[in-house]
């Protein structure tokens, strides 16, 4: 879709845009899938969010615990397969990353 150069970047608008364009769907016990367009490159991506003992980014998540008891903040990165010149070998996405506020009701 997009041919933006790969650039690791975050801006406040990424989280705001994702909050209004992504959907969260429980796909199995303890796993929610976030789906929506990357706020930087526009490609539709799917991000599995796993809770419990198999949760990745455990230390990063602790730093982003939400002060709201019914929500948690999840780090998200673009995982698209689109061509982004300058992307390092073995990497995916356009380089965009942000924090997504996930409601407990969506889990």
Tab-separated table of N, CA, C and O in Angstrom:
chain	number	residue	atom	x	y	z
A	1	UNK	N	0.828	-1.191	0.000
A	1	UNK	CA	0.000	0.000	0.000
A	1	UNK	C	0.870	1.251	0.000
A	1	UNK	O	0.802	2.066	-0.873
A	2	UNK	N	1.711	1.404	1.002
A	2	UNK	CA	2.526	2.604	1.153
A	2	UNK	C	3.984	2.288	0.905
A	2	UNK	O	4.441	1.185	1.159
A	3	UNK	N	4.714	3.256	0.423
A	3	UNK	CA	6.145	3.070	0.211
A	3	UNK	C	6.946	4.095	1.014
A	3	UNK	O	7.981	4.578	0.570
A	4	UNK	N	6.452	4.430	2.192
A	4	UNK	CA	7.192	5.311	3.091
A	4	UNK	C	8.498	4.646	3.469
A	4	UNK	O	8.572	3.424	3.591
A	5	UNK	N	9.521	5.435	3.683
A	5	UNK	CA	10.770	4.888	4.200
A	5	UNK	C	10.542	4.324	5.592
A	5	UNK	O	9.723	4.851	6.360
A	6	UNK	N	11.272	3.262	5.927
A	6	UNK	CA	11.230	2.704	7.266
A	6	UNK	C	11.840	3.725	8.219
A	6	UNK	O	12.899	4.280	7.957
A	7	UNK	N	11.126	4.006	9.300
A	7	UNK	CA	11.651	4.938	10.290
A	7	UNK	C	11.029	4.627	11.648
A	7	UNK	O	9.819	4.781	11.815
A	8	UNK	N	11.822	4.174	12.626
A	8	UNK	CA	11.285	3.955	13.967
A	8	UNK	C	10.831	5.299	14.545
A	8	UNK	O	11.649	6.190	14.759
A	9	UNK	N	9.521	5.442	14.736
A	9	UNK	CA	8.989	6.727	15.165
A	9	UNK	C	7.657	6.536	15.888
A	9	UNK	O	6.899	5.614	15.588
A	10	UNK	N	7.399	7.393	16.850
A	10	UNK	CA	6.089	7.477	17.470
A	10	UNK	C	5.751	8.939	17.683
A	10	UNK	O	6.644	9.759	17.914
A	11	UNK	N	4.484	9.244	17.547
A	11	UNK	CA	3.957	10.573	17.860
A	11	UNK	C	2.617	10.353	18.557
A	11	UNK	O	1.982	9.308	18.386
A	12	UNK	N	2.180	11.314	19.348
A	12	UNK	CA	0.934	11.171	20.094
A	12	UNK	C	-0.251	10.827	19.198
A	12	UNK	O	-1.142	10.080	19.597
A	13	UNK	N	-0.264	11.350	17.987
A	13	UNK	CA	-1.410	11.108	17.103
A	13	UNK	C	-1.538	9.634	16.708
A	13	UNK	O	-2.636	9.185	16.367
A	14	UNK	N	-0.465	8.855	16.755
A	14	UNK	CA	-0.569	7.422	16.436
A	14	UNK	C	-1.531	6.743	17.402
A	14	UNK	O	-2.407	5.983	16.999
A	15	UNK	N	-1.377	6.983	18.696
A	15	UNK	CA	-2.249	6.365	19.696
A	15	UNK	C	-3.685	6.863	19.547
A	15	UNK	O	-4.630	6.075	19.638
A	16	UNK	N	-3.849	8.143	19.291
A	16	UNK	CA	-5.184	8.720	19.127
A	16	UNK	C	-5.878	8.129	17.911
A	16	UNK	O	-7.047	7.737	17.972
A	17	UNK	N	-5.157	8.042	16.804
A	17	UNK	CA	-5.718	7.473	15.574
A	17	UNK	C	-6.067	6.007	15.763
A	17	UNK	O	-7.163	5.563	15.405
A	18	UNK	N	-5.162	5.238	16.346
A	18	UNK	CA	-5.417	3.808	16.563
A	18	UNK	C	-6.624	3.594	17.469
A	18	UNK	O	-7.422	2.675	17.251
A	19	UNK	N	-6.786	4.442	18.465
A	19	UNK	CA	-7.921	4.314	19.381
A	19	UNK	C	-9.252	4.440	18.653
A	19	UNK	O	-10.236	3.795	19.021
A	20	UNK	N	-9.278	5.233	17.598
A	20	UNK	CA	-10.542	5.436	16.878
A	20	UNK	C	-10.703	4.520	15.670
A	20	UNK	O	-11.806	4.411	15.131
A	21	UNK	N	-9.634	3.845	15.225
A	21	UNK	CA	-9.740	3.032	14.012
A	21	UNK	C	-9.540	1.534	14.237
A	21	UNK	O	-9.926	0.736	13.396
A	22	UNK	N	-8.920	1.132	15.346
A	22	UNK	CA	-8.688	-0.287	15.611
A	22	UNK	C	-9.896	-0.902	16.308
A	22	UNK	O	-10.602	-0.236	17.052
A	23	UNK	N	-10.094	-2.195	16.070
A	23	UNK	CA	-11.092	-2.957	16.804
A	23	UNK	C	-10.364	-4.000	17.639
A	23	UNK	O	-9.253	-4.427	17.286
A	24	UNK	N	-10.985	-4.398	18.722
A	24	UNK	CA	-10.430	-5.438	19.594
A	24	UNK	C	-11.443	-6.571	19.654
A	24	UNK	O	-12.615	-6.346	19.952
A	25	UNK	N	-10.962	-7.786	19.351
A	25	UNK	CA	-11.846	-8.952	19.339
A	25	UNK	C	-11.193	-10.071	20.132
A	25	UNK	O	-10.028	-10.404	19.895
A	26	UNK	N	-11.931	-10.648	21.075
A	26	UNK	CA	-11.441	-11.798	21.820
A	26	UNK	C	-11.458	-12.990	20.870
A	26	UNK	O	-12.510	-13.338	20.325
A	27	UNK	N	-10.298	-13.608	20.638
A	27	UNK	CA	-10.211	-14.750	19.727
A	27	UNK	C	-10.105	-16.075	20.467
A	27	UNK	O	-10.372	-17.124	19.900
A	28	UNK	N	-9.668	-16.029	21.713
A	28	UNK	CA	-9.639	-17.207	22.577
A	28	UNK	C	-9.409	-16.720	24.002
A	28	UNK	O	-9.090	-15.550	24.222
A	29	UNK	N	-9.535	-17.622	24.948
A	29	UNK	CA	-9.331	-17.239	26.343
A	29	UNK	C	-7.934	-16.648	26.519
A	29	UNK	O	-6.943	-17.278	26.175
A	30	UNK	N	-7.867	-15.413	26.987
A	30	UNK	CA	-6.585	-14.766	27.228
A	30	UNK	C	-5.932	-14.143	26.008
A	30	UNK	O	-4.834	-13.613	26.105
A	31	UNK	N	-6.597	-14.192	24.850
A	31	UNK	CA	-6.014	-13.599	23.642
A	31	UNK	C	-7.029	-12.685	22.959
A	31	UNK	O	-8.126	-13.107	22.614
A	32	UNK	N	-6.627	-11.442	22.771
A	32	UNK	CA	-7.418	-10.448	22.052
A	32	UNK	C	-6.634	-10.058	20.810
A	32	UNK	O	-5.411	-9.940	20.850
A	33	UNK	N	-7.331	-9.876	19.689
A	33	UNK	CA	-6.665	-9.441	18.463
A	33	UNK	C	-7.079	-8.010	18.148
A	33	UNK	O	-8.265	-7.703	18.054
A	34	UNK	N	-6.084	-7.144	18.031
A	34	UNK	CA	-6.312	-5.765	17.608
A	34	UNK	C	-6.171	-5.724	16.093
A	34	UNK	O	-5.201	-6.263	15.547
A	35	UNK	N	-7.114	-5.088	15.399
A	35	UNK	CA	-7.073	-5.003	13.944
A	35	UNK	C	-7.383	-3.579	13.522
A	35	UNK	O	-8.340	-2.976	14.012
A	36	UNK	N	-6.563	-3.061	12.602
A	36	UNK	CA	-6.816	-1.727	12.081
A	36	UNK	C	-5.667	-1.249	11.225
A	36	UNK	O	-4.641	-1.928	11.089
A	37	UNK	N	-5.826	-0.057	10.650
A	37	UNK	CA	-4.776	0.501	9.804
A	37	UNK	C	-3.653	1.123	10.641
A	37	UNK	O	-3.912	1.839	11.601
A	38	UNK	N	-2.424	0.829	10.265
A	38	UNK	CA	-1.286	1.471	10.925
A	38	UNK	C	-1.457	2.980	10.788
A	38	UNK	O	-1.734	3.474	9.693
A	39	UNK	N	-1.327	3.727	11.877
A	39	UNK	CA	-1.521	5.176	11.805
A	39	UNK	C	-0.456	5.906	10.986
A	39	UNK	O	-0.647	7.061	10.626
A	40	UNK	N	0.631	5.226	10.644
A	40	UNK	CA	1.665	5.872	9.831
A	40	UNK	C	1.535	5.496	8.363
A	40	UNK	O	1.481	6.353	7.493
A	41	UNK	N	1.493	4.180	8.066
A	41	UNK	CA	1.510	3.758	6.661
A	41	UNK	C	0.142	3.363	6.119
A	41	UNK	O	-0.027	3.232	4.916
A	42	UNK	N	-0.843	3.161	6.996
A	42	UNK	CA	-2.199	2.870	6.553
A	42	UNK	C	-2.510	1.415	6.249
A	42	UNK	O	-3.644	1.079	5.957
A	43	UNK	N	-1.529	0.538	6.337
A	43	UNK	CA	-1.751	-0.876	6.058
A	43	UNK	C	-2.528	-1.515	7.205
A	43	UNK	O	-2.236	-1.254	8.371
A	44	UNK	N	-3.497	-2.355	6.870
A	44	UNK	CA	-4.261	-3.073	7.897
A	44	UNK	C	-3.340	-4.110	8.537
A	44	UNK	O	-2.727	-4.926	7.840
A	45	UNK	N	-3.243	-4.057	9.863
A	45	UNK	CA	-2.418	-5.009	10.605
A	45	UNK	C	-3.258	-5.678	11.673
A	45	UNK	O	-4.288	-5.161	12.076
A	46	UNK	N	-2.786	-6.849	12.094
A	46	UNK	CA	-3.439	-7.600	13.177
A	46	UNK	C	-2.394	-7.850	14.248
A	46	UNK	O	-1.317	-8.366	13.954
A	47	UNK	N	-2.736	-7.486	15.476
A	47	UNK	CA	-1.814	-7.607	16.599
A	47	UNK	C	-2.443	-8.489	17.669
A	47	UNK	O	-3.453	-8.113	18.262
A	48	UNK	N	-1.879	-9.680	17.933
A	48	UNK	CA	-2.399	-10.478	19.038
A	48	UNK	C	-1.902	-9.918	20.367
A	48	UNK	O	-0.733	-9.577	20.510
A	49	UNK	N	-2.796	-9.797	21.319
A	49	UNK	CA	-2.453	-9.337	22.654
A	49	UNK	C	-2.774	-10.488	23.601
A	49	UNK	O	-3.926	-10.880	23.734
A	50	UNK	N	-1.736	-11.029	24.213
A	50	UNK	CA	-1.882	-12.197	25.071
A	50	UNK	C	-1.702	-11.772	26.520
A	50	UNK	O	-0.743	-11.088	26.859
A	51	UNK	N	-2.626	-12.193	27.362
A	51	UNK	CA	-2.486	-11.916	28.789
A	51	UNK	C	-2.048	-13.193	29.484
A	51	UNK	O	-2.099	-14.274	28.916
A	52	UNK	N	-1.599	-13.063	30.698
A	52	UNK	CA	-1.215	-14.242	31.467
A	52	UNK	C	0.263	-14.557	31.371
A	52	UNK	O	1.073	-13.716	31.003
A	53	UNK	N	0.598	-15.809	31.653
A	53	UNK	CA	2.004	-16.177	31.798
A	53	UNK	C	2.793	-16.137	30.508
A	53	UNK	O	4.009	-16.066	30.533
A	54	UNK	N	2.130	-16.179	29.361
A	54	UNK	CA	2.844	-16.168	28.094
A	54	UNK	C	2.953	-14.775	27.506
A	54	UNK	O	3.386	-14.603	26.385
A	55	UNK	N	2.582	-13.757	28.258
A	55	UNK	CA	2.599	-12.386	27.781
A	55	UNK	C	4.007	-11.944	27.433
A	55	UNK	O	4.909	-12.022	28.232
A	56	UNK	N	4.181	-11.502	26.187
A	56	UNK	CA	5.482	-10.970	25.794
A	56	UNK	C	5.567	-9.514	26.212
A	56	UNK	O	4.565	-8.896	26.566
A	57	UNK	N	6.734	-8.954	26.176
A	57	UNK	CA	6.977	-7.573	26.573
A	57	UNK	C	6.561	-7.327	28.026
A	57	UNK	O	6.125	-6.256	28.395
A	58	UNK	N	6.689	-8.349	28.888
A	58	UNK	CA	6.236	-8.244	30.281
A	58	UNK	C	6.839	-7.026	30.985
A	58	UNK	O	6.130	-6.270	31.631
A	59	UNK	N	8.142	-6.794	30.846
A	59	UNK	CA	8.756	-5.655	31.534
A	59	UNK	C	8.283	-4.337	30.956
A	59	UNK	O	8.012	-3.387	31.686
A	60	UNK	N	8.152	-4.283	29.630
A	60	UNK	CA	7.666	-3.073	28.991
A	60	UNK	C	6.237	-2.787	29.431
A	60	UNK	O	5.874	-1.659	29.720
A	61	UNK	N	5.422	-3.820	29.546
A	61	UNK	CA	4.033	-3.643	29.964
A	61	UNK	C	3.956	-3.071	31.369
A	61	UNK	O	3.141	-2.205	31.654
A	62	UNK	N	4.790	-3.530	32.260
A	62	UNK	CA	4.759	-2.998	33.633
A	62	UNK	C	4.986	-1.496	33.649
A	62	UNK	O	4.399	-0.788	34.427
A	63	UNK	N	5.847	-1.030	32.776
A	63	UNK	CA	6.104	0.405	32.728
A	63	UNK	C	4.898	1.171	32.216
A	63	UNK	O	4.790	2.365	32.403
A	64	UNK	N	3.984	0.488	31.523
A	64	UNK	CA	2.831	1.151	30.928
A	64	UNK	C	1.517	0.752	31.574
A	64	UNK	O	0.472	0.925	30.975
A	65	UNK	N	1.554	0.183	32.790
A	65	UNK	CA	0.311	-0.165	33.463
A	65	UNK	C	-0.570	1.068	33.576
A	65	UNK	O	-0.114	2.156	33.897
A	66	UNK	N	-1.840	0.878	33.299
A	66	UNK	CA	-2.785	1.977	33.320
A	66	UNK	C	-3.225	2.274	34.751
A	66	UNK	O	-3.421	1.356	35.536
A	67	UNK	N	-3.409	3.539	35.088
A	67	UNK	CA	-3.934	3.878	36.405
A	67	UNK	C	-5.411	3.502	36.524
A	67	UNK	O	-5.960	3.498	37.612
A	68	UNK	N	-6.054	3.177	35.412
A	68	UNK	CA	-7.462	2.784	35.424
A	68	UNK	C	-7.555	1.280	35.613
A	68	UNK	O	-6.954	0.521	34.860
A	69	UNK	N	-8.322	0.809	36.606
A	69	UNK	CA	-8.368	-0.625	36.907
A	69	UNK	C	-8.970	-1.471	35.793
A	69	UNK	O	-8.680	-2.657	35.695
A	70	UNK	N	-9.829	-0.916	34.928
A	70	UNK	CA	-10.477	-1.692	33.874
A	70	UNK	C	-9.804	-1.533	32.514
A	70	UNK	O	-10.404	-1.831	31.483
A	71	UNK	N	-8.576	-1.063	32.500
A	71	UNK	CA	-7.862	-0.886	31.240
A	71	UNK	C	-6.388	-1.195	31.445
A	71	UNK	O	-5.889	-1.163	32.557
A	72	UNK	N	-5.727	-1.525	30.349
A	72	UNK	CA	-4.279	-1.649	30.403
A	72	UNK	C	-3.708	-1.065	29.118
A	72	UNK	O	-4.395	-0.974	28.102
A	73	UNK	N	-2.484	-0.648	29.200
A	73	UNK	CA	-1.824	-0.013	28.076
A	73	UNK	C	-0.856	-1.009	27.456
A	73	UNK	O	-0.004	-1.560	28.143
A	74	UNK	N	-1.007	-1.246	26.146
A	74	UNK	CA	-0.208	-2.238	25.433
A	74	UNK	C	0.690	-1.560	24.400
A	74	UNK	O	0.223	-0.757	23.596
A	75	UNK	N	1.971	-1.904	24.392
A	75	UNK	CA	2.841	-1.407	23.320
A	75	UNK	C	2.483	-2.107	22.013
A	75	UNK	O	2.257	-3.319	21.999
A	76	UNK	N	2.383	-1.342	20.928
A	76	UNK	CA	2.033	-1.873	19.613
A	76	UNK	C	3.039	-1.341	18.602
A	76	UNK	O	3.451	-0.177	18.685
A	77	UNK	N	3.428	-2.197	17.658
A	77	UNK	CA	4.285	-1.762	16.549
A	77	UNK	C	3.617	-2.153	15.240
A	77	UNK	O	2.835	-3.104	15.197
A	78	UNK	N	3.929	-1.439	14.176
A	78	UNK	CA	3.439	-1.811	12.855
A	78	UNK	C	4.119	-3.127	12.460
A	78	UNK	O	5.333	-3.270	12.601
A	79	UNK	N	3.318	-4.061	11.968
A	79	UNK	CA	3.842	-5.369	11.568
A	79	UNK	C	3.550	-5.669	10.102
A	79	UNK	O	3.527	-6.829	9.697
A	80	UNK	N	3.332	-4.634	9.312
A	80	UNK	CA	2.971	-4.857	7.911
A	80	UNK	C	4.130	-5.482	7.123
A	80	UNK	O	5.284	-5.446	7.536
A	81	UNK	N	3.761	-6.064	5.974
A	81	UNK	CA	4.751	-6.652	5.063
A	81	UNK	C	5.008	-5.751	3.864
A	81	UNK	O	5.691	-6.154	2.929
A	82	UNK	N	4.440	-4.552	3.865
A	82	UNK	CA	4.624	-3.641	2.728
A	82	UNK	C	6.086	-3.256	2.575
A	82	UNK	O	6.875	-3.356	3.520
A	83	UNK	N	6.420	-2.783	1.391
A	83	UNK	CA	7.784	-2.356	1.098
A	83	UNK	C	8.043	-0.994	1.745
A	83	UNK	O	7.362	-0.016	1.435
A	84	UNK	N	8.996	-0.961	2.648
A	84	UNK	CA	9.422	0.292	3.280
A	84	UNK	C	10.933	0.381	3.130
A	84	UNK	O	11.678	-0.280	3.869
A	85	UNK	N	11.404	1.154	2.135
A	85	UNK	CA	12.843	1.249	1.885
A	85	UNK	C	13.615	1.611	3.153
A	85	UNK	O	13.180	2.439	3.947
A	86	UNK	N	14.734	0.929	3.335
A	86	UNK	CA	15.585	1.180	4.485
A	86	UNK	C	15.274	0.294	5.673
A	86	UNK	O	15.948	0.379	6.703
A	87	UNK	N	14.264	-0.556	5.555
A	87	UNK	CA	13.920	-1.446	6.665
A	87	UNK	C	15.040	-2.475	6.836
A	87	UNK	O	15.461	-3.115	5.888
A	88	UNK	N	15.531	-2.643	8.068
A	88	UNK	CA	16.596	-3.612	8.321
A	88	UNK	C	16.163	-5.037	7.974
A	88	UNK	O	14.990	-5.404	8.125
A	89	UNK	N	17.101	-5.820	7.505
A	89	UNK	CA	16.870	-7.229	7.183
A	89	UNK	C	16.240	-7.944	8.376
A	89	UNK	O	16.675	-7.762	9.513
A	90	UNK	N	15.203	-8.722	8.123
A	90	UNK	CA	14.553	-9.488	9.177
A	90	UNK	C	13.514	-8.730	9.977
A	90	UNK	O	12.859	-9.300	10.842
A	91	UNK	N	13.339	-7.440	9.725
A	91	UNK	CA	12.346	-6.628	10.437
A	91	UNK	C	11.055	-6.564	9.624
A	91	UNK	O	11.046	-6.862	8.430
A	92	UNK	N	9.972	-6.172	10.275
A	92	UNK	CA	8.690	-5.964	9.610
A	92	UNK	C	8.200	-4.568	9.944
A	92	UNK	O	8.713	-3.916	10.842
A	93	UNK	N	7.193	-4.125	9.202
A	93	UNK	CA	6.551	-2.858	9.506
A	93	UNK	C	7.230	-1.643	8.916
A	93	UNK	O	8.253	-1.726	8.243
A	94	UNK	N	6.626	-0.492	9.218
A	94	UNK	CA	7.142	0.787	8.729
A	94	UNK	C	7.986	1.495	9.781
A	94	UNK	O	8.578	2.523	9.506
A	95	UNK	N	7.996	0.935	11.001
A	95	UNK	CA	8.753	1.534	12.096
A	95	UNK	C	7.886	2.248	13.114
A	95	UNK	O	8.364	2.627	14.179
A	96	UNK	N	6.600	2.419	12.816
A	96	UNK	CA	5.706	3.111	13.744
A	96	UNK	C	5.465	2.270	14.992
A	96	UNK	O	5.354	1.052	14.919
A	97	UNK	N	5.375	2.950	16.132
A	97	UNK	CA	5.001	2.286	17.376
A	97	UNK	C	4.231	3.259	18.251
A	97	UNK	O	4.358	4.470	18.116
A	98	UNK	N	3.386	2.684	19.124
A	98	UNK	CA	2.548	3.506	19.979
A	98	UNK	C	2.032	2.652	21.129
A	98	UNK	O	2.261	1.454	21.180
A	99	UNK	N	1.311	3.290	22.035
A	99	UNK	CA	0.691	2.603	23.173
A	99	UNK	C	-0.820	2.576	22.937
A	99	UNK	O	-1.426	3.616	22.660
A	100	UNK	N	-1.406	1.377	23.050
A	100	UNK	CA	-2.840	1.195	22.833
A	100	UNK	C	-3.520	0.949	24.168
A	100	UNK	O	-3.094	0.092	24.934
A	101	UNK	N	-4.576	1.673	24.443
A	101	UNK	CA	-5.366	1.501	25.673
A	101	UNK	C	-6.389	0.412	25.419
A	101	UNK	O	-7.297	0.585	24.599
A	102	UNK	N	-6.249	-0.715	26.099
A	102	UNK	CA	-7.123	-1.857	25.906
A	102	UNK	C	-8.058	-1.989	27.098
A	102	UNK	O	-7.618	-2.131	28.233
A	103	UNK	N	-9.351	-1.918	26.823
A	103	UNK	CA	-10.381	-2.057	27.850
A	103	UNK	C	-10.449	-3.511	28.286
A	103	UNK	O	-10.403	-4.403	27.449
A	104	UNK	N	-10.622	-3.764	29.562
A	104	UNK	CA	-10.743	-5.132	30.070
A	104	UNK	C	-11.933	-5.864	29.456
A	104	UNK	O	-11.893	-7.051	29.243
A	105	UNK	N	-12.989	-5.152	29.141
A	105	UNK	CA	-14.169	-5.767	28.548
A	105	UNK	C	-13.865	-6.402	27.199
A	105	UNK	O	-14.525	-7.329	26.771
A	106	UNK	N	-12.811	-5.901	26.514
A	106	UNK	CA	-12.451	-6.447	25.195
A	106	UNK	C	-11.644	-7.717	25.311
A	106	UNK	O	-11.445	-8.420	24.350
A	107	UNK	N	-11.136	-8.043	26.505
A	107	UNK	CA	-10.270	-9.206	26.644
A	107	UNK	C	-11.031	-10.485	26.704
A	107	UNK	O	-12.028	-10.714	27.193
